[in-house]
Tab-separated table of C-alpha atoms in Angstrom:
chain	number	residue	atom	x	y	z
A	50	MET	CA	-113.209	5.083	-18.114
A	51	ILE	CA	-109.557	3.451	-17.304
A	52	SER	CA	-109.298	0.647	-14.718
A	53	PRO	CA	-107.694	1.331	-11.585
A	54	LYS	CA	-106.480	-1.811	-11.935
A	55	ILE	CA	-105.016	-1.596	-15.558
A	56	VAL	CA	-103.433	1.815	-13.678
A	57	LEU	CA	-101.468	0.012	-10.868
A	58	ILE	CA	-100.145	-2.398	-13.666
A	59	ALA	CA	-99.012	0.424	-15.447
A	60	LEU	CA	-97.038	2.206	-12.244
A	61	ALA	CA	-95.777	-1.406	-11.019
A	62	SER	CA	-93.947	-2.390	-15.204
A	63	LEU	CA	-92.643	1.078	-14.848
A	64	LEU	CA	-91.007	1.518	-11.709
A	65	SER	CA	-89.669	-3.050	-12.543
A	66	ALA	CA	-88.250	-0.693	-15.145
A	67	GLN	CA	-86.277	1.864	-13.698
A	68	LEU	CA	-85.442	-0.444	-10.717
A	69	CYS	CA	-83.529	-2.605	-14.198
A	70	VAL	CA	-81.635	0.774	-15.576
A	71	ALA	CA	-80.548	1.441	-11.932
A	72	LEU	CA	-79.255	-1.173	-10.814
A	73	PRO	CA	-75.302	-1.247	-13.222
A	74	LEU	CA	-74.584	2.223	-12.290
A	75	ALA	CA	-74.608	0.790	-8.801
A	76	SER	CA	-73.013	-2.417	-9.876
A	77	PRO	CA	-69.621	-2.691	-7.345
A	78	THR	CA	-67.606	-4.142	-11.066
A	79	LYS	CA	-65.588	-0.697	-11.006
A	80	THR	CA	-64.187	-1.423	-7.221
A	81	THR	CA	-63.619	-4.876	-8.731
A	82	THR	CA	-61.512	-4.019	-11.544
A	83	THR	CA	-60.083	-0.988	-9.489
A	84	LYS	CA	-59.246	-3.844	-6.555
A	85	THR	CA	-57.670	-6.385	-9.763
A	86	THR	CA	-55.741	-3.290	-10.843
A	87	THR	CA	-53.969	-2.114	-8.380
A	88	THR	CA	-53.353	-5.555	-7.144
A	89	ARG	CA	-51.182	-6.020	-10.587
A	90	THR	CA	-48.897	-3.095	-9.425
A	91	THR	CA	-48.155	-3.555	-6.572
A	92	THR	CA	-46.959	-7.556	-8.132
A	93	THR	CA	-45.422	-5.799	-10.375
A	94	SER	CA	-42.988	-3.094	-8.226
A	95	LYS	CA	-41.849	-6.136	-5.801
A	96	THR	CA	-40.767	-7.836	-8.911
A	97	THR	CA	-39.127	-4.782	-10.165
A	98	THR	CA	-36.881	-4.137	-7.223
A	99	THR	CA	-35.937	-8.042	-6.920
A	100	LYS	CA	-34.750	-7.586	-10.101
A	101	THR	CA	-32.922	-3.557	-9.437
A	102	THR	CA	-31.542	-5.954	-6.173
A	103	THR	CA	-30.216	-8.666	-8.240
A	104	THR	CA	-28.214	-6.500	-10.402
A	105	SER	CA	-26.980	-4.129	-8.217
A	106	LYS	CA	-25.079	-7.403	-6.467
A	107	THR	CA	-23.601	-8.211	-9.622
A	108	THR	CA	-22.726	-4.962	-10.459
A	109	SER	CA	-21.011	-4.842	-6.545
A	110	THR	CA	-18.826	-8.786	-7.512
A	111	THR	CA	-17.536	-7.656	-11.204
A	112	THR	CA	-16.236	-4.146	-9.527
A	113	THR	CA	-14.948	-6.275	-6.097
A	114	THR	CA	-13.018	-8.138	-8.939
A	115	THR	CA	-11.400	-6.067	-11.398
A	116	ILE	CA	-9.458	-4.293	-8.641
A	117	TYR	CA	-8.318	-6.626	-6.389
A	118	SER	CA	-7.390	-9.253	-8.676
A	119	PRO	CA	-5.054	-10.161	-9.825
A	120	ASN	CA	-3.638	-10.090	-6.056
A	121	PRO	CA	0.247	-10.919	-6.788
A	122	LYS	CA	1.322	-13.745	-4.417
A	123	TYR	CA	5.053	-12.766	-3.971
A	124	PRO	CA	6.874	-9.795	-3.183
A	125	ALA	CA	8.750	-8.755	-6.610
A	126	GLN	CA	5.919	-8.647	-8.320
A	127	PHE	CA	3.235	-6.444	-5.998
A	128	LEU	CA	6.825	-4.340	-6.101
A	129	ASN	CA	7.484	-5.480	-9.764
A	130	LEU	CA	11.755	-5.571	-8.658
A	131	LYS	CA	13.097	-7.151	-11.927
A	132	ASP	CA	16.610	-7.789	-12.990
A	133	ASP	CA	17.318	-3.998	-11.326
A	134	TRP	CA	17.594	-5.839	-8.070
A	135	TYR	CA	19.357	-8.842	-5.787
A	136	LEU	CA	17.731	-9.646	-1.880
A	137	GLN	CA	20.344	-10.542	0.905
A	138	LEU	CA	17.949	-12.478	3.701
A	139	PRO	CA	19.215	-12.480	7.966
A	140	VAL	CA	19.390	-16.711	7.502
A	141	ALA	CA	21.528	-19.073	6.414
A	142	SER	CA	21.168	-20.685	3.472
A	143	THR	CA	22.526	-23.989	4.582
A	144	PRO	CA	20.808	-25.694	7.702
A	145	ASN	CA	22.901	-24.921	10.574
A	146	GLY	CA	25.625	-22.474	8.424
A	147	THR	CA	26.744	-18.829	8.379
A	148	THR	CA	26.710	-18.309	5.333
A	149	PHE	CA	23.669	-15.451	4.332
A	150	GLY	CA	20.889	-16.736	2.170
A	151	SER	CA	20.310	-14.812	-1.438
A	152	SER	CA	17.761	-14.599	-3.847
A	153	SER	CA	18.250	-12.816	-7.417
A	154	ASN	CA	16.246	-13.501	-10.661
A	155	PRO	CA	14.192	-15.423	-12.521
A	156	GLY	CA	14.197	-16.371	-9.093
A	157	LEU	CA	13.199	-14.199	-7.018
A	158	GLN	CA	10.024	-13.149	-8.848
A	159	THR	CA	8.626	-16.209	-6.805
A	160	PHE	CA	10.310	-16.486	-3.112
A	161	SER	CA	8.937	-15.154	-0.659
A	162	SER	CA	9.220	-16.508	2.983
A	163	SER	CA	8.435	-15.942	6.643
A	164	ASN	CA	11.252	-12.138	6.382
A	165	PHE	CA	10.106	-11.119	2.637
A	166	PHE	CA	6.399	-11.619	1.675
A	167	VAL	CA	3.396	-9.717	0.580
A	168	ASN	CA	0.304	-8.763	3.834
A	169	ALA	CA	-2.451	-9.761	4.414
A	170	ASP	CA	-4.302	-6.853	3.576
A	171	LYS	CA	-2.288	-7.492	0.162
A	172	THR	CA	-0.566	-3.580	0.721
A	173	GLY	CA	2.735	-3.662	0.699
A	174	VAL	CA	5.736	-5.921	1.150
A	175	VAL	CA	6.602	-6.902	4.630
A	176	PHE	CA	11.209	-6.811	5.116
A	177	ASN	CA	11.397	-8.669	8.659
A	178	THR	CA	14.356	-8.942	9.762
A	179	THR	CA	15.611	-11.521	12.501
A	180	ASN	CA	17.773	-11.659	14.777
A	181	THR	CA	19.608	-14.849	13.758
A	182	GLY	CA	23.087	-13.969	14.188
A	183	VAL	CA	23.624	-14.767	10.901
A	184	THR	CA	25.195	-11.129	7.928
A	185	THR	CA	26.874	-9.957	4.747
A	186	GLY	CA	30.399	-10.259	4.771
A	187	GLY	CA	32.196	-7.364	7.004
A	188	SER	CA	29.121	-7.000	8.981
A	189	THR	CA	28.179	-7.874	12.390
A	190	HIS	CA	24.636	-6.877	11.691
A	191	PRO	CA	21.567	-8.885	9.553
A	192	ARG	CA	19.791	-7.915	6.737
A	193	THR	CA	16.335	-8.366	4.982
A	194	GLU	CA	17.660	-6.211	1.590
A	195	LEU	CA	17.687	-5.785	-1.435
A	196	ARG	CA	20.545	-4.462	-3.465
A	197	GLN	CA	20.599	-3.326	-7.561
A	198	VAL	CA	22.683	-5.443	-8.921
A	199	THR	CA	26.719	-4.622	-9.915
A	200	GLY	CA	28.032	-4.656	-13.566
A	201	ILE	CA	27.762	-2.243	-16.531
A	202	ALA	CA	24.406	-1.701	-17.119
A	203	LYS	CA	23.659	-2.200	-13.220
A	204	SER	CA	26.147	0.555	-10.841
A	205	TRP	CA	26.732	3.699	-12.420
A	206	ASN	CA	29.245	6.791	-11.520
A	207	SER	CA	27.784	9.596	-9.795
A	208	SER	CA	29.532	12.116	-12.996
A	209	ASP	CA	26.845	10.869	-14.868
A	210	VAL	CA	24.054	13.608	-15.363
A	211	GLY	CA	21.482	11.074	-15.397
A	212	PRO	CA	19.643	11.692	-12.850
A	213	HIS	CA	19.857	8.429	-10.915
A	214	GLU	CA	17.030	8.147	-8.853
A	215	LEU	CA	15.163	5.995	-6.545
A	216	ASN	CA	11.822	6.466	-5.196
A	217	ILE	CA	10.259	4.291	-2.314
A	218	THR	CA	6.725	4.921	-0.178
A	219	LEU	CA	7.052	1.957	2.990
A	220	SER	CA	6.173	2.302	7.205
A	221	LYS	CA	8.121	1.303	9.204
A	222	ASP	CA	6.860	-0.628	11.719
A	223	TYR	CA	8.995	-1.624	14.174
A	224	LEU	CA	12.563	-1.781	15.986
A	225	PRO	CA	13.703	-2.219	19.945
A	226	PRO	CA	14.886	0.935	21.827
A	227	GLY	CA	18.684	2.218	22.085
A	228	ILE	CA	18.812	0.304	18.167
A	229	ILE	CA	18.952	1.642	14.059
A	230	SER	CA	17.104	0.445	11.148
A	231	ILE	CA	18.808	1.905	7.550
A	232	PHE	CA	16.326	2.079	5.209
A	233	ALA	CA	17.944	2.793	1.812
A	234	GLN	CA	21.364	3.497	1.126
A	235	LEU	CA	23.298	5.360	-1.783
A	236	PHE	CA	26.712	2.369	-1.697
A	237	SER	CA	30.055	1.960	-3.682
A	238	VAL	CA	30.479	-1.384	-4.576
A	239	ALA	CA	34.274	-0.335	-3.170
A	240	SER	CA	34.099	2.110	-0.568
A	241	GLY	CA	30.787	1.521	0.905
A	242	ALA	CA	28.203	3.313	2.270
A	243	GLN	CA	27.855	7.011	1.451
A	244	PHE	CA	24.911	7.892	2.576
A	245	THR	CA	22.141	5.889	4.848
A	246	TYR	CA	19.161	6.860	5.476
A	247	ARG	CA	18.189	5.682	9.219
A	248	VAL	CA	15.247	5.686	11.845
A	249	VAL	CA	16.706	5.425	15.096
A	250	ARG	CA	14.641	4.820	18.384
A	251	GLN	CA	16.023	6.188	21.328
A	252	SER	CA	15.963	4.082	24.501
A	253	ASN	CA	12.862	5.515	26.179
A	254	GLY	CA	11.357	5.259	22.413
A	255	ALA	CA	11.457	7.836	20.641
A	256	THR	CA	12.115	8.176	17.319
A	257	SER	CA	13.255	10.268	14.316
A	258	ILE	CA	14.465	10.151	10.788
A	259	ALA	CA	17.374	10.895	9.791
A	260	VAL	CA	20.285	10.655	6.916
A	261	CYS	CA	23.898	10.355	7.504
A	262	THR	CA	26.171	10.861	4.882
A	263	LYS	CA	30.765	10.672	5.980
A	264	SER	CA	30.462	14.583	6.079
A	265	GLY	CA	27.926	14.995	9.393
A	266	CYS	CA	24.199	13.567	9.821
A	267	TYR	CA	21.016	15.402	9.177
A	268	THR	CA	17.589	14.631	10.645
A	269	TYR	CA	14.243	14.579	8.664
A	270	ASP	CA	11.899	14.225	10.897
A	271	ASP	CA	12.329	14.266	14.520
A	272	ASN	CA	8.766	12.930	15.666
A	273	TYR	CA	8.353	10.445	13.724
A	274	THR	CA	5.204	7.203	14.605
A	275	LEU	CA	6.425	4.076	14.138
A	276	GLY	CA	4.007	2.589	11.551
A	277	THR	CA	3.475	5.703	9.437
A	278	ARG	CA	3.428	5.418	6.482
A	279	PHE	CA	6.590	8.246	4.302
A	280	SER	CA	8.153	8.256	1.115
A	281	LEU	CA	11.300	8.854	0.112
A	282	GLN	CA	13.283	10.259	-3.275
A	283	ILE	CA	17.156	9.981	-3.187
A	284	SER	CA	18.890	11.920	-6.868
A	285	VAL	CA	22.615	11.287	-7.678
A	286	SER	CA	23.696	13.613	-11.125
A	287	GLN	CA	26.722	15.435	-11.489
A	288	ASN	CA	28.333	14.027	-8.082
A	289	MET	CA	25.339	15.667	-6.422
A	290	VAL	CA	22.695	14.140	-4.497
A	291	THR	CA	19.399	15.517	-3.807
A	292	SER	CA	17.137	13.845	-1.368
A	293	ARG	CA	13.486	14.056	-0.547
A	294	TYR	CA	11.383	12.962	3.012
A	295	LEU	CA	7.769	13.321	3.565
A	296	ASN	CA	6.087	11.827	5.953
A	297	LEU	CA	2.582	11.365	4.787
A	298	GLY	CA	0.506	11.320	7.680
A	299	LYS	CA	1.225	14.888	9.573
A	300	PRO	CA	-0.238	18.259	7.722
A	301	LEU	CA	2.339	19.780	4.506
A	302	LYS	CA	4.475	22.528	6.322
A	303	THR	CA	6.811	24.064	3.501
A	304	ASN	CA	9.804	27.030	3.468
A	305	ALA	CA	9.572	25.525	7.171
A	306	VAL	CA	13.037	24.939	8.719
A	307	MET	CA	15.189	21.403	8.959
A	308	GLY	CA	13.964	18.194	10.974
A	309	SER	CA	9.754	18.238	11.229
A	310	THR	CA	9.088	21.543	11.360
A	311	SER	CA	8.995	20.933	6.959
A	312	ASN	CA	7.163	18.699	5.193
A	313	PRO	CA	8.453	17.561	3.216
A	314	TYR	CA	11.748	18.494	3.697
A	315	PHE	CA	14.014	18.435	1.235
A	316	HIS	CA	18.175	19.095	0.180
A	317	THR	CA	21.326	18.959	-1.972
A	318	ILE	CA	24.758	17.706	-0.788
A	319	PRO	CA	27.659	16.749	-2.577
A	320	THR	CA	28.985	12.874	-2.309
A	321	ILE	CA	32.462	11.589	-3.315
A	322	PRO	CA	32.928	10.843	-6.586
A	323	TYR	CA	33.088	6.939	-8.031
A	324	GLY	CA	32.310	5.784	-10.801
A	325	ASP	CA	30.353	2.407	-9.091
A	326	TYR	CA	27.913	3.729	-7.437
A	327	VAL	CA	24.218	1.294	-6.553
A	328	PHE	CA	21.503	1.939	-3.730
A	329	LYS	CA	20.417	-0.575	-1.605
A	330	THR	CA	16.945	-0.906	0.629
A	331	GLY	CA	15.226	-2.298	3.034
A	332	SER	CA	15.666	-3.360	6.400
A	333	TYR	CA	19.149	-3.351	7.751
A	334	CYS	CA	18.659	-3.102	11.578
A	335	THR	CA	22.156	-2.801	14.128
A	336	ILE	CA	20.739	-5.909	16.987
A	337	LEU	CA	23.103	-8.756	17.751
A	338	LYS	CA	22.714	-11.664	19.064
A	339	GLY	CA	23.687	-12.445	22.070
A	340	VAL	CA	23.291	-8.471	22.785
A	341	GLN	CA	18.975	-8.290	22.620
A	342	PRO	CA	16.882	-10.732	23.070
A	343	ASP	CA	16.499	-14.185	20.223
A	344	ASP	CA	13.200	-12.380	19.850
A	345	ALA	CA	14.491	-9.269	18.202
A	346	TYR	CA	14.105	-7.675	14.772
A	347	CYS	CA	13.209	-4.910	13.010
A	348	GLN	CA	10.240	-4.410	10.702
A	349	ALA	CA	9.391	-2.188	7.934
A	350	THR	CA	6.637	-2.382	4.597
A	351	PHE	CA	7.437	-1.264	1.852
A	352	ASN	CA	4.691	0.215	-0.538
A	353	SER	CA	6.249	0.827	-3.968
A	354	ILE	CA	9.838	0.260	-4.893
A	355	THR	CA	11.544	2.484	-8.051
A	356	VAL	CA	14.152	2.946	-9.603
A	357	SER	CA	15.388	4.821	-12.523
């Protein structure tokens, strides 16, 4: 017969063995591993986010540099003015002088002044015409104006098949009430302006854009808002002049009558045959020293000028 004491000892040993087997199942090792894994994942995620942000900033900087660099410092570089142009200014060429100042290539490539400069936004070239009393020969009004260079290669015959073209995009920023500012001309060296493209501001502030020829004036836009960008193309071929005006701040409306109800507006009319035509463009201003205030001015900002 087995002793009760021996039975108790055997039962105690068996219970102890079972507890030893169960202990690993209750171990927190997996919980610890899960926490460690979670911590590592979070750390890795933060590192990845930091790298992504850094890469994004670098890409943005590179793109900005590509778009805006190099920034032309000088107007001739911005507008790509080559040997086709000669600049006339409303300031004296010498201190206290009366002869108008000017600049031609190659000096024009690095010329800038308070009358002719690239604007702060780097979007255009400002033509600022001040009331100095200094004018070109034969004129009573000041100008900041580009003139196509005359000579065998630059002046041309209106009878050419061509076409000879001037394309400009600009805004008329300011002119005083009661003043006219001419922004483009078809000009005969010997006989003067044949077509003048102008902004007219009435004494009440109403502003319009028109062209005047030897046979009359034609209104392109009878409700122009100062500062609004517009484009003009002048095309000359076989003694005919086609002009196309487009107000870039208004909806397109074609096949309408002349004036503000049509945008773009264009027409073709004959010109007087001459063999010495050139284009002019800029800011000619009908202010007069002693009549308008000394601080009176006209200003236009040109975004592009091309000639062919």
